[in-house]
Coordinates of C-alpha atoms in Angstrom, one line a residue:
M1379 CA 117.8 144.3 215.4
T1380 CA 114.7 143.2 213.1
E1381 CA 115.1 145.2 210.2
L1382 CA 119.0 144.1 210.5
R1383 CA 118.1 140.5 210.1
N1384 CA 115.1 140.9 207.7
A1385 CA 118.2 143.0 205.5
Q1386 CA 120.3 140.0 205.8
M1387 CA 117.9 137.2 204.8
D1388 CA 116.6 139.4 202.1
T1389 CA 120.5 139.8 200.8
A1390 CA 121.2 135.9 201.4
R1391 CA 117.5 135.2 199.1
F1392 CA 118.5 137.6 196.6
R1393 CA 122.4 135.4 196.9
A1394 CA 120.5 132.1 195.9
R1395 CA 118.6 133.6 193.6
V1396 CA 121.3 135.1 191.6
V1397 CA 123.0 132.0 191.7
V1398 CA 120.1 129.4 190.5
V1399 CA 119.6 132.5 188.1
G1400 CA 123.4 132.1 186.8
L1401 CA 123.1 128.4 186.6
T1402 CA 120.3 128.3 184.8
V1403 CA 121.8 131.1 182.3
L1404 CA 124.9 129.3 182.2
L1405 CA 122.7 125.8 182.0
A1406 CA 121.1 127.5 179.0
F1407 CA 124.3 128.2 177.6
A1408 CA 125.7 124.9 177.8
L1409 CA 122.7 123.6 176.0
V1410 CA 123.5 125.9 173.2
V1411 CA 126.9 125.1 173.0
A1412 CA 126.1 121.8 172.8
R1413 CA 123.2 122.3 170.0
L1414 CA 125.8 123.8 167.9
V1415 CA 128.0 121.4 168.8
F1416 CA 126.2 118.7 167.4
L1417 CA 124.7 120.6 164.4
Q1418 CA 127.9 122.0 163.3
V1419 CA 129.9 119.2 164.4
V1420 CA 128.1 115.9 164.8
R1421 CA 125.6 116.3 162.0
H1422 CA 127.7 119.0 159.7
A1423 CA 127.4 116.5 156.7
D1424 CA 123.5 115.8 156.9
L1425 CA 122.4 119.1 157.8
A1426 CA 124.9 120.9 154.5
E1427 CA 123.0 117.9 152.2
Q1428 CA 119.5 118.7 153.3
A1429 CA 120.9 122.7 152.7
E1430 CA 122.1 121.7 149.8
S1431 CA 118.5 120.1 148.8
N1432 CA 116.7 122.7 149.8
R1433 CA 118.9 124.9 147.1
T1434 CA 119.2 122.4 144.5
A1435 CA 117.3 120.1 142.8
V1436 CA 118.3 116.8 140.7
L1437 CA 115.8 116.4 137.5
P1438 CA 116.1 113.3 135.4
V1439 CA 117.2 114.0 132.2
V1440 CA 114.8 111.1 129.7
P1441 CA 116.9 109.7 126.5
N1442 CA 115.9 110.5 123.4
R1443 CA 114.5 106.9 121.6
G1444 CA 116.8 105.2 119.3
L1445 CA 115.5 104.5 115.8
I1446 CA 114.5 101.4 114.4
L1447 CA 115.8 100.8 110.9
D1448 CA 115.0 98.3 108.2
R1449 CA 117.9 96.6 106.7
N1450 CA 118.3 98.9 104.1
G1451 CA 118.5 102.1 106.1
V1452 CA 115.4 103.0 106.0
V1453 CA 113.3 104.8 109.1
L1454 CA 110.5 102.7 110.7
A1455 CA 110.7 104.5 113.5
T1456 CA 111.6 107.9 114.9
N1457 CA 110.7 110.7 116.9
Y1458 CA 109.9 114.8 116.7
A1459 CA 109.3 117.3 118.9
A1460 CA 105.8 118.8 120.0
Y1461 CA 104.4 121.1 122.8
T1462 CA 101.7 119.3 125.1
L1463 CA 99.1 121.4 127.0
E1464 CA 99.5 118.9 130.5
I1465 CA 96.7 118.7 133.5
T1466 CA 98.4 117.6 137.0
P1467 CA 94.6 116.5 138.2
S1468 CA 95.5 116.9 142.2
K1469 CA 96.5 120.6 141.3
A1470 CA 93.7 121.1 139.3
G1471 CA 90.8 121.9 141.1
N1472 CA 87.7 120.5 139.2
L1473 CA 88.6 119.5 136.0
D1474 CA 85.3 119.5 134.4
K1475 CA 85.8 123.6 135.2
T1476 CA 89.0 123.5 134.0
I1477 CA 89.0 122.0 130.5
E1478 CA 86.0 123.6 129.5
A1479 CA 87.8 127.2 130.1
L1480 CA 91.5 125.6 128.5
S1481 CA 88.9 125.2 125.5
E1482 CA 88.4 128.7 125.5
V1483 CA 92.2 129.3 124.9
V1484 CA 93.2 126.2 122.8
E1485 CA 90.8 124.4 120.9
I1486 CA 90.1 120.9 122.7
H1487 CA 88.4 118.0 120.4
P1488 CA 86.0 115.5 122.0
R1489 CA 88.3 112.7 121.1
D1490 CA 90.9 114.5 123.3
K1491 CA 89.0 114.6 126.2
R1492 CA 87.9 111.0 125.9
R1493 CA 91.7 110.2 125.9
F1494 CA 92.3 112.2 128.9
K1495 CA 89.5 110.4 130.8
R1496 CA 91.2 106.8 130.1
L1497 CA 94.5 108.1 131.1
R1498 CA 93.2 109.3 134.2
E1499 CA 91.4 105.7 135.0
E1500 CA 94.9 104.3 134.2
S1501 CA 97.0 106.8 136.2
R1502 CA 98.1 108.6 140.0
S1503 CA 96.5 111.9 140.4
F1504 CA 99.7 113.8 140.6
D1505 CA 100.6 112.6 137.4
S1506 CA 101.1 115.2 134.4
L1507 CA 98.5 114.0 131.6
P1508 CA 98.0 115.4 128.2
I1509 CA 95.0 116.9 127.1
R1510 CA 96.0 118.5 124.0
T1511 CA 99.7 117.4 122.2
R1512 CA 101.3 119.2 118.9
L1513 CA 100.3 122.4 120.1
T1514 CA 101.3 125.2 117.5
D1515 CA 103.5 128.4 118.4
E1516 CA 100.1 130.3 118.5
E1517 CA 98.1 128.2 120.8
V1518 CA 101.0 127.9 123.2
A1519 CA 101.3 131.5 123.0
R1520 CA 97.9 131.9 123.7
F1521 CA 97.8 129.9 126.8
V1522 CA 100.7 131.0 128.5
A1523 CA 99.4 134.3 128.8
Q1524 CA 96.5 133.2 131.2
R1525 CA 98.9 130.5 132.5
Y1526 CA 97.9 132.6 135.6
R1527 CA 94.4 131.1 135.3
F1528 CA 94.6 127.8 135.6
P1529 CA 96.8 126.1 138.4
G1530 CA 98.1 122.6 137.8
V1531 CA 98.0 123.5 133.8
D1532 CA 101.2 123.7 132.1
V1533 CA 102.9 123.4 128.2
K1534 CA 105.5 121.4 128.2
A1535 CA 108.1 120.3 125.4
R1536 CA 108.0 116.4 124.6
L1537 CA 109.8 114.0 122.2
F1538 CA 107.0 112.1 120.3
R1539 CA 107.2 108.7 118.6
N1540 CA 106.2 108.6 114.8
Y1541 CA 106.2 105.9 112.8
P1542 CA 106.5 107.4 109.0
L1543 CA 105.1 104.3 107.0
G1544 CA 101.8 104.2 109.6
D1545 CA 100.3 100.7 109.1
V1546 CA 103.3 98.8 107.3
A1547 CA 105.1 96.3 109.2
S1548 CA 103.1 97.6 112.4
H1549 CA 102.7 93.9 114.3
A1550 CA 106.3 93.9 113.4
I1551 CA 108.0 96.8 114.5
G1552 CA 105.0 97.4 117.5
Y1553 CA 104.3 100.7 119.4
I1554 CA 104.9 102.6 122.8
G1555 CA 102.8 103.9 124.9
R1556 CA 102.2 105.4 128.6
I1557 CA 104.1 103.4 131.2
N1558 CA 100.4 102.0 133.2
Q1559 CA 100.6 101.0 136.9
K1560 CA 101.9 97.2 136.2
E1561 CA 104.6 98.5 134.1
K1562 CA 105.3 100.8 136.9
E1563 CA 105.4 98.5 139.8
R1564 CA 107.9 96.1 137.1
I1565 CA 110.1 98.7 137.0
E1566 CA 110.0 99.5 140.4
E1567 CA 111.5 95.8 141.5
S1568 CA 114.3 95.8 138.9
E1569 CA 117.6 97.1 138.6
E1570 CA 116.2 99.9 135.9
Q1571 CA 114.1 101.8 138.0
S1572 CA 116.6 104.4 138.3
N1573 CA 117.1 104.3 134.4
Y1574 CA 113.3 105.4 134.1
R1575 CA 113.1 108.3 136.4
G1576 CA 111.3 110.9 134.1
T1577 CA 110.0 108.1 131.6
E1578 CA 106.5 108.3 130.5
Y1579 CA 106.6 105.9 127.9
I1580 CA 107.8 102.5 127.3
G1581 CA 107.6 99.9 124.4
K1582 CA 103.9 97.6 123.9
L1583 CA 104.5 95.5 120.8
G1584 CA 106.6 94.2 118.5
I1585 CA 110.5 95.3 117.9
E1586 CA 109.7 98.3 120.6
Q1587 CA 108.9 96.2 123.2
S1588 CA 111.4 93.2 122.3
F1589 CA 114.7 95.7 122.3
E1590 CA 112.9 98.3 124.7
P1591 CA 116.7 98.0 126.6
Q1592 CA 118.8 98.6 123.9
L1593 CA 116.1 101.8 122.7
H1594 CA 115.4 103.0 125.5
G1595 CA 119.1 104.9 126.6
V1596 CA 121.0 105.9 129.7
T1597 CA 118.6 108.8 131.3
G1598 CA 120.7 111.6 132.4
V1599 CA 120.5 114.0 135.5
D1600 CA 120.8 118.4 135.6
Q1601 CA 121.7 119.6 139.0
M1602 CA 119.4 122.8 139.3
E1603 CA 119.6 125.5 141.5
T1604 CA 116.0 126.8 142.7
S1605 CA 114.5 130.1 144.6
A1606 CA 112.1 130.0 147.8
G1607 CA 109.3 129.2 145.4
G1608 CA 110.9 125.5 143.9
R1609 CA 111.3 127.3 140.6
A1610 CA 114.9 127.0 138.4
V1611 CA 117.5 129.9 138.2
R1612 CA 119.9 128.1 137.1
R1613 CA 122.0 124.8 136.3
L1614 CA 124.9 124.0 138.5
N1615 CA 126.1 120.9 136.9
S1616 CA 124.8 118.5 134.1
F1617 CA 125.4 114.6 133.2
P1618 CA 123.6 114.5 129.6
A1619 CA 121.7 111.6 129.3
T1620 CA 122.8 109.3 126.6
P1621 CA 120.5 108.4 123.2
G1622 CA 118.9 104.8 122.9
H1623 CA 120.8 103.2 120.5
T1624 CA 119.6 102.4 116.2
V1625 CA 118.3 99.0 116.3
A1626 CA 118.8 97.8 112.5
L1627 CA 116.5 94.6 111.3
T1628 CA 116.3 91.8 108.7
L1629 CA 113.6 93.2 107.4
D1630 CA 113.1 94.6 103.7
I1631 CA 110.6 97.0 104.2
K1632 CA 109.5 96.9 100.1
L1633 CA 109.3 93.6 100.1
Q1634 CA 107.0 94.1 103.3
M1635 CA 104.8 96.8 102.0
M1636 CA 104.5 94.8 98.8
I1637 CA 103.0 92.1 100.7
E1638 CA 100.5 93.7 102.3
E1639 CA 99.4 95.4 99.2
L1640 CA 99.1 91.8 97.5
F1641 CA 96.7 90.8 100.4
G1642 CA 94.6 94.0 99.8
E1643 CA 91.8 93.6 102.4
R1644 CA 91.8 89.8 102.7
R1645 CA 93.1 88.1 106.0
G1646 CA 96.0 86.3 106.1
A1647 CA 100.2 86.1 107.0
L1648 CA 103.0 85.3 105.4
V1649 CA 106.8 84.8 106.8
A1650 CA 109.8 85.0 104.5
I1651 CA 113.3 83.7 105.8
D1652 CA 116.7 83.6 104.6
P1653 CA 117.2 79.9 105.6
R1654 CA 121.1 80.7 105.2
N1655 CA 121.1 82.3 108.6
G1656 CA 117.9 82.9 109.9
E1657 CA 117.4 86.3 109.0
V1658 CA 113.3 86.9 108.6
L1659 CA 112.7 89.2 105.4
A1660 CA 109.1 90.2 105.7
L1661 CA 106.8 89.4 108.5
V1662 CA 102.7 90.5 107.1
S1663 CA 100.0 90.1 109.1
K1664 CA 96.6 91.3 107.6
P1665 CA 94.7 93.3 108.6
T1666 CA 97.0 96.1 110.3
F1667 CA 97.2 98.9 112.5
D1668 CA 98.8 102.2 112.4
P1669 CA 100.7 102.3 115.7
N1670 CA 100.7 105.7 115.2
L1671 CA 97.1 105.7 116.9
F1672 CA 98.9 104.4 120.3
V1673 CA 101.6 106.9 121.1
E1674 CA 99.6 109.5 122.7
G1675 CA 97.1 107.1 123.9
I1676 CA 94.1 105.8 121.6
D1677 CA 91.3 107.3 121.9
Q1678 CA 87.8 105.0 122.8
E1679 CA 86.2 105.3 119.5
N1680 CA 89.3 103.7 117.3
W1681 CA 90.5 101.7 120.1
T1682 CA 86.4 100.4 119.7
A1683 CA 86.8 100.1 116.0
L1684 CA 90.3 98.1 116.3
N1685 CA 89.0 95.7 119.6
E1686 CA 85.7 94.8 118.5
S1687 CA 86.6 94.4 114.5
I1688 CA 86.1 90.7 113.4
D1689 CA 88.6 91.3 111.0
R1690 CA 91.1 91.3 114.4
P1691 CA 93.5 93.3 113.0
L1692 CA 95.3 93.7 116.3
L1693 CA 96.1 89.8 116.0
N1694 CA 99.6 89.0 115.1
R1695 CA 98.4 86.5 112.7
A1696 CA 101.9 85.4 111.7
L1697 CA 103.0 84.9 115.3
R1698 CA 99.9 84.2 117.5
G1699 CA 97.7 83.0 114.3
T1700 CA 97.5 79.0 114.5
Y1701 CA 96.3 77.1 111.6
P1702 CA 95.8 73.0 110.0
P1703 CA 98.9 73.5 107.4
G1704 CA 96.9 71.3 105.4
S1705 CA 99.1 69.5 102.4
T1706 CA 101.8 71.8 103.2
Y1707 CA 102.4 69.1 105.6
K1708 CA 103.1 66.5 103.2
P1709 CA 106.9 67.0 102.6
F1710 CA 107.6 66.8 105.6
M1711 CA 106.0 63.8 106.3
G1712 CA 107.4 62.4 103.3
L1713 CA 110.8 62.9 104.8
A1714 CA 109.6 61.4 107.8
A1715 CA 108.5 58.1 106.1
L1716 CA 112.0 58.3 104.4
E1717 CA 114.0 59.0 107.7
T1718 CA 112.4 56.5 109.4
G1719 CA 112.2 53.3 106.7
K1720 CA 108.4 53.6 106.7
R1721 CA 108.7 53.7 102.7
T1722 CA 111.5 54.3 100.6
P1723 CA 111.2 56.6 97.2
G1724 CA 109.8 54.1 95.3
T1725 CA 107.1 52.6 97.6
I1726 CA 103.8 52.4 95.8
V1727 CA 100.5 53.4 97.0
H1728 CA 96.8 52.6 95.0
D1729 CA 95.5 56.1 95.7
G1730 CA 91.4 54.8 94.7
G1731 CA 90.6 58.7 95.3
S1732 CA 89.4 57.5 99.2
W1733 CA 90.6 55.5 102.0
T1734 CA 88.6 53.6 104.5
F1735 CA 89.2 52.9 108.3
G1736 CA 87.4 51.8 111.2
G1737 CA 84.1 52.1 109.2
H1738 CA 85.3 56.0 108.6
T1739 CA 86.1 57.1 104.5
F1740 CA 88.8 59.8 104.3
R1741 CA 88.6 61.3 100.6
S1742 CA 91.0 63.3 98.7
H1743 CA 89.8 66.5 97.1
G1744 CA 87.3 66.2 94.3
D1745 CA 87.2 62.4 95.3
H1746 CA 89.1 61.0 92.1
G1747 CA 91.5 58.6 92.8
L1748 CA 95.7 58.9 90.9
G1749 CA 96.2 55.6 90.9
A1750 CA 99.6 54.2 91.6
V1751 CA 101.5 56.3 93.4
D1752 CA 104.7 56.7 95.2
L1753 CA 106.4 59.4 97.3
H1754 CA 107.3 61.8 94.4
R1755 CA 104.1 61.6 92.7
S1756 CA 102.3 61.8 96.1
I1757 CA 103.8 65.5 96.5
V1758 CA 103.6 66.5 93.0
Q1759 CA 99.7 65.8 92.9
S1760 CA 99.2 66.3 96.4
S1761 CA 97.6 62.5 97.3
N1762 CA 96.0 62.0 100.1
V1763 CA 95.1 57.9 100.3
Y1764 CA 99.0 58.0 100.1
Y1765 CA 99.5 60.0 103.5
Y1766 CA 96.6 58.8 105.3
Q1767 CA 98.0 55.1 105.0
L1768 CA 101.8 56.5 106.0
A1769 CA 99.6 58.3 109.6
N1770 CA 98.4 54.8 110.0
D1771 CA 101.6 53.3 109.5
M1772 CA 103.5 55.6 111.9
G1773 CA 101.4 56.5 114.3
V1774 CA 100.7 59.4 116.3
D1775 CA 103.8 59.3 118.5
A1776 CA 106.1 58.8 116.0
M1777 CA 105.1 61.8 113.8
H1778 CA 105.1 63.8 117.0
D1779 CA 108.9 63.3 117.3
F1780 CA 109.8 63.5 113.9
M1781 CA 108.2 66.9 113.3
K1782 CA 108.6 68.8 117.2
P1783 CA 113.0 69.2 116.4
L1784 CA 111.6 70.6 112.8
G1785 CA 109.9 73.2 115.1
F1786 CA 106.0 72.2 115.0
G1787 CA 104.2 73.3 118.5
Q1788 CA 107.1 74.3 119.6
L1789 CA 108.2 78.0 120.1
T1790 CA 111.0 78.9 117.4
G1791 CA 112.8 81.6 119.7
I1792 CA 112.0 84.5 117.3
D1793 CA 113.0 88.2 118.9
L1794 CA 109.7 89.2 119.2
N1795 CA 107.6 88.6 122.3
G1796 CA 103.9 86.6 122.3
E1797 CA 104.9 83.6 120.6
L1798 CA 102.7 80.6 120.3
R1799 CA 103.6 77.0 120.5
G1800 CA 100.4 75.4 118.4
V1801 CA 99.2 72.1 118.5
L1802 CA 101.6 69.6 117.6
P1803 CA 99.5 66.2 119.0
S1804 CA 100.5 63.0 120.4
Q1805 CA 99.1 60.8 123.1
E1806 CA 100.8 62.5 126.2
W1807 CA 99.1 66.0 124.9
K1808 CA 95.9 64.4 124.5
R1809 CA 95.9 63.2 128.3
K1810 CA 97.0 66.1 129.6
T1811 CA 94.8 68.4 127.5
Y1812 CA 91.5 67.1 127.9
R1813 CA 89.7 66.4 131.7
R1814 CA 87.0 63.8 131.2
P1815 CA 89.0 60.2 130.9
E1816 CA 86.5 58.9 127.7
H1817 CA 88.3 62.3 126.2
K1818 CA 92.1 61.4 127.2
K1819 CA 92.1 58.3 125.1
W1820 CA 93.6 58.3 121.7
Y1821 CA 91.6 56.8 118.8
A1822 CA 93.6 55.4 115.9
G1823 CA 91.1 56.9 114.3
E1824 CA 92.7 60.5 114.8
T1825 CA 95.5 60.0 113.5
I1826 CA 94.4 59.6 109.7
S1827 CA 93.9 62.9 109.2
L1828 CA 97.4 64.1 111.2
G1829 CA 98.8 62.5 108.0
I1830 CA 97.4 65.4 105.3
G1831 CA 97.8 68.5 107.7
Q1832 CA 94.3 68.1 109.3
G1833 CA 92.9 67.1 112.7
Y1834 CA 94.2 68.7 116.0
N1835 CA 97.5 69.3 114.3
N1836 CA 97.6 73.9 114.6
F1837 CA 100.6 75.8 114.0
T1838 CA 101.6 79.2 113.2
M1839 CA 103.0 80.8 109.9
L1840 CA 106.2 81.0 111.5
Q1841 CA 106.6 77.8 112.2
L1842 CA 105.9 76.3 108.6
A1843 CA 108.2 79.0 107.2
H1844 CA 111.1 77.7 110.3
A1845 CA 110.3 74.1 108.8
T1846 CA 110.8 75.1 105.0
A1847 CA 113.4 76.9 105.6
T1848 CA 115.2 74.3 107.6
L1849 CA 114.7 71.9 104.7
A1850 CA 115.6 74.5 102.0
N1851 CA 119.1 74.8 103.9
G1852 CA 119.4 70.9 103.8
G1853 CA 118.5 70.5 107.4
T1854 CA 120.2 72.9 109.1
Q1855 CA 118.6 75.1 111.4
H1856 CA 119.2 78.2 112.3
R1857 CA 116.5 80.7 115.0
P1858 CA 114.5 83.3 113.1
H1859 CA 115.5 86.3 114.0
L1860 CA 114.3 90.2 113.2
G1861 CA 117.3 92.0 114.5
M1862 CA 120.4 92.3 112.7
A1863 CA 122.5 94.9 114.7
T1864 CA 122.5 97.7 116.9
I1865 CA 123.9 101.3 116.1
D1866 CA 125.3 103.1 118.8
A1867 CA 123.9 106.9 119.1
V1868 CA 127.3 108.9 120.2
T1869 CA 129.8 106.7 118.6
R1870 CA 128.5 105.4 115.8
E1871 CA 129.3 101.7 116.1
R1872 CA 127.7 99.4 114.1
R1873 CA 127.4 96.1 116.7
P1874 CA 125.7 92.7 115.0
L1875 CA 123.6 90.9 117.1
P1876 CA 124.8 87.5 117.7
Q1877 CA 122.7 84.5 117.4
P1878 CA 122.7 80.8 118.7
P1879 CA 124.8 78.4 116.5
S1880 CA 123.1 76.7 113.8
V1881 CA 121.6 73.3 114.7
P1882 CA 122.1 70.1 112.3
L1883 CA 118.9 68.2 112.4
G1884 CA 120.9 65.2 110.9
Y1885 CA 118.7 64.1 107.5
K1886 CA 120.4 62.0 105.3
P1887 CA 121.4 64.3 102.5
A1888 CA 119.9 61.5 99.8
H1889 CA 116.8 62.1 102.0
I1890 CA 116.4 65.9 101.6
D1891 CA 116.9 65.7 98.0
V1892 CA 114.2 63.1 97.3
I1893 CA 111.9 66.0 98.8
R1894 CA 113.7 69.0 97.4
R1895 CA 113.2 67.0 93.7
A1896 CA 109.2 66.4 94.5
M1897 CA 108.5 69.8 95.4
V1898 CA 110.1 71.3 92.7
G1899 CA 108.1 68.8 90.6
V1900 CA 105.0 71.1 92.3
T1901 CA 106.4 74.4 90.1
Q1902 CA 106.7 72.5 87.0
G1903 CA 104.2 70.2 86.4
G1904 CA 102.1 70.3 89.7
T1905 CA 99.6 72.2 91.8
S1906 CA 101.5 75.6 91.3
T1907 CA 103.1 75.2 87.8
K1908 CA 100.8 78.4 86.3
V1909 CA 101.7 80.2 88.9
F1910 CA 105.5 79.7 88.4
A1911 CA 105.4 79.7 84.1
G1912 CA 107.9 81.7 83.2
A1913 CA 110.1 82.2 86.0
R1914 CA 113.9 83.0 85.7
Y1915 CA 114.7 80.6 88.5
L1916 CA 113.7 77.1 89.6
S1917 CA 111.6 77.0 93.1
A1918 CA 110.4 74.6 95.3
G1919 CA 107.1 74.5 96.7
K1920 CA 104.1 72.8 97.8
T1921 CA 100.1 73.8 97.6
G1922 CA 97.8 73.3 100.6
T1923 CA 94.3 74.0 101.2
A1924 CA 93.0 73.6 105.0
Q1925 CA 89.6 73.1 106.2
A1926 CA 88.4 75.6 108.3
V1927 CA 85.2 73.9 109.8
T1928 CA 84.3 70.0 109.2
I1929 CA 83.0 68.6 106.4
G1930 CA 80.6 65.7 107.0
Q1931 CA 81.9 62.2 105.8
K1932 CA 79.0 62.3 103.5
D1933 CA 78.8 65.8 102.3
K1934 CA 80.9 67.6 99.4
Y1935 CA 82.9 70.7 100.4
N1936 CA 81.0 73.9 97.8
A1937 CA 82.4 76.7 99.0
A1938 CA 79.6 78.7 97.1
R1939 CA 76.9 77.1 100.5
L1940 CA 79.5 77.8 102.7
Q1941 CA 80.0 81.4 104.7
E1942 CA 83.2 83.1 103.2
R1943 CA 84.8 82.3 106.7
Q1944 CA 83.6 78.7 106.6
R1945 CA 85.5 78.6 103.7
D1946 CA 89.0 76.5 103.3
H1947 CA 91.7 78.4 104.0
A1948 CA 94.3 78.6 101.1
L1949 CA 98.5 78.2 102.2
Y1950 CA 101.1 77.9 100.2
I1951 CA 105.4 77.1 101.0
A1952 CA 108.1 77.3 98.7
F1953 CA 112.5 78.1 98.9
A1954 CA 113.8 79.6 95.6
P1955 CA 116.3 79.2 94.1
A1956 CA 115.6 75.1 94.6
D1957 CA 119.4 74.5 93.5
N1958 CA 120.3 77.2 96.0
P1959 CA 118.1 78.6 98.0
Q1960 CA 118.1 82.2 99.4
I1961 CA 114.4 82.7 100.6
A1962 CA 112.0 80.3 102.0
L1963 CA 108.4 81.0 103.1
A1964 CA 105.4 80.5 104.2
V1965 CA 101.7 82.0 103.2
I1966 CA 98.3 81.5 104.2
V1967 CA 95.3 83.4 102.8
E1968 CA 92.3 82.8 105.2
N1969 CA 89.0 81.5 103.8
A1970 CA 90.3 81.7 100.1
G1971 CA 90.7 78.3 99.1
F1972 CA 92.8 77.0 96.6
G1973 CA 96.3 77.7 97.6
G1974 CA 97.6 77.3 94.3
A1975 CA 95.3 80.2 92.8
Q1976 CA 95.3 82.3 95.8
A1977 CA 98.4 82.1 97.9
A1978 CA 101.2 80.9 95.4
P1979 CA 100.4 83.9 93.5
I1980 CA 101.8 86.0 96.0
A1981 CA 104.9 83.3 96.8
R1982 CA 105.8 84.1 93.3
R1983 CA 106.0 87.8 93.4
V1984 CA 108.1 87.8 96.3
F1985 CA 110.5 85.6 94.6
D1986 CA 110.6 87.7 91.7
Y1987 CA 111.2 91.2 93.8
W1988 CA 114.1 89.0 96.1
L1989 CA 115.9 87.4 93.5
L1990 CA 115.0 89.5 90.7
G1991 CA 114.6 92.9 92.1
E1992 CA 111.5 93.2 90.1
Y1993 CA 108.1 94.8 92.0
P1994 CA 104.8 93.9 89.9
S1995 CA 102.6 96.1 88.1
E1996 CA 99.4 98.3 89.9
Q1997 CA 97.6 95.6 87.0
D1998 CA 99.1 92.4 88.8
I1999 CA 98.8 93.8 92.2
A2000 CA 94.9 94.8 91.2
A2001 CA 94.9 91.1 89.9
V2002 CA 96.3 89.2 92.4
R2003 CA 94.0 90.7 95.5
K2004 CA 90.7 89.2 94.1
G2005 CA 92.4 85.6 93.4
Q2006 CA 92.6 86.5 89.4
A2007 CA 96.1 85.9 88.4
M2008 CA 98.6 83.4 88.2
A2009 CA 101.8 84.5 86.4
P2010 CA 102.6 88.1 86.9
L2011 CA 100.5 90.6 84.6
G2012 CA 102.1 93.8 82.9
E2013 CA 105.2 94.9 82.4
P2014 CA 106.8 94.5 86.1
R2015 CA 108.3 97.6 87.7
S2016 CA 112.5 97.9 89.2
V2017 CA 112.2 97.7 92.9
A2018 CA 115.0 100.3 93.0
D2019 CA 112.5 102.7 91.6
I2020 CA 109.8 102.3 94.1
S2021 CA 109.3 104.2 96.4
L2022 CA 108.0 104.2 99.6
P2023 CA 104.9 106.6 100.8
E2024 CA 105.2 109.8 103.0
R2025 CA 102.6 109.7 106.0

C-alpha cells in the first residue's frame, strides 16, 4: 500500500512539472511571438531604416566653388584638382613618429609641418588635416604602396582655389580658408548647416566672403552600399551637387594692375567709380599680398611677415584706412557754402597768408597770401584762409549736417564686408567719444581746421571717391558696388545683381556748376595744370595735402627734417570728362608730400586708360613711381596690347 501511494504522488508531481514546463514553454513561445510581432510589425519601418543605414552610407558631395571674373571676363579666382596627403590625429597614434615615417615616403618640408601644427590647434582631433598638398602621381603611388603602415593617413583628391593673378586686386577679391571653430558654430546655428556638410573651406575676405552664398553652391549626396568593414562597394543613388554661381565684378583688372604698378612700393589707396551707376572700376590698396598663401593654410613664416610688417599689407586701405582729406575737402565746403547761403560765388575774402582766431594763427601753405579770393579762385589756388573763415561762419554742426548725406563719416553700403565709418565730427560726436567732462566740450577753435579737411576729419578713400562721384553726377548718388552679375553654372544664364535706386540730394544745378568749373580750373590753371597738360579731354580735380603729424604753430613744415612716415599725405580727387563724367576717383599716396606732384599723376594715367584706351610706357611708370613725372612720358601703349601676367 505504501509503494502504491508513492507512485501516485510521483505521478502527480510529474504531471505538475509537465504542466509547469509546458506553461513555461508556451509563455516563452508567446514572448518570442510577441517580440517577433513587435519587431516585424510595430518597429518594422524603424528597423528597416537602421538595416538600410548599416548597409548603406550617405556621403555629401561638395559643390565646385563658383568662379570670379572681372567686367571683361578675365578669371580672377578659379579651382584646380590636386591630391593631398591627410592625417586624422585621433586615428594616427604618435603624430611625430607618423610624420617622420611619412617623410621617408613623401617629401615633407618644414613649412608643411608648421602649417599642420597650426591647423591642429584650430581643429578637432577627428578632423582630417593636410600635411602635404599637390602630390605628384609618383608620390601618390609610393604612399599607396605603403598605406598599411600608416593608420589614420590617406590620400584624398580635392579641389583647391587658385588666384591666377597673384597679388593683383587681392584686397578686393579676398581669399578662402579652412572653416574655423567659430565659423562652424555659426554655420551649425544657421539654416545652411546641411548645405555645408563636407565643406572645409569658406570665404574669409573680400568678394570671396561677401558673395559666399552665391559662390558656394548646393551640396549633393551619394548613397553608397558599404561592406561590413565600412568600405564603399557600389553607388546606389546619387544627387549631384550644384556648382556655385560665377560672380562677375565691375572691376577692370587691367586698370587695377596698372594702378598698382604706378604705386610701386609706395603705400596708399585709390578708388575709381562710374558716377552714372556706382560701379567700382578699381579698388586699390597698397601694398598687396598673395591670397594663394592662405588657401592651404598660411605657414607661420609668411603669416609673421605679413602680420608684423610695418607697411601693413593686410590692411585694406581703400575701405579701412581713414585719413584727413586735406584740401580735397574744399570743393564740398564750397558747395556747402552755396547751399546754406553762407557765401555767393562772388563773395570776396582777403587771403593774407594766415588767419588768427582766439590768439591762434592758422597758416596757409607756404605762408604767402593770395589777396582777394572768391569761391572759384579759392578752389583753383587752394586758399586756406577762405575756408578757415567759412568753417567759423558755418560752425561744426552745420558742416556735419551738410557732409553727412554726401557719405562722409558714413558706411557707403558697398558689397564688401569690413568698411569703416571714419569720423565726421560734431558736438554730439565729441560728447559721446570722450569720457572726461573737459574733453566733451566743443571749442570754437577746433572748428577752424575742419574747413581745410584737417582736425578731427578722417575718411576712407571709398567715402571720398563716393562723394566725388556724387558731385560729378550732379548731386545724384548711387551706392558703390563691385558685384555686377551672377552666371548660373548650369544654365549659363546671366543675372544682373539688383542695386538700390539712386538718391538725388537736391543740390541746385547752378551751385554744382560753380564747383565743377572751379575744379576744371584746377587742371587748366591751378595746382594740377602740369599733370594734365596735353590731355585730349577736359577733367575736373582738386589736389590735397594732409598732415600726418601736427606741426607746431611757430614751426614750418620741412619734409627733409621729418621721418618718412611723418611727412604729409598726397591726395587728389577728380572726374572726367568734366561735361559728361564717366569716371570719378580719389587717390592717396601716404607720406608722399604734395598731391599735385604725387597723387594727380596717377589720376591722369587712370583717365587716359579709361577714356583713351592708353596704357603708360615703362619709362612713364618708372617715373611716376619715383614722383618724377607730371604729364605722361614716352609713347603710351594700347590697352588691348597689354597682356596679363600668368602666375
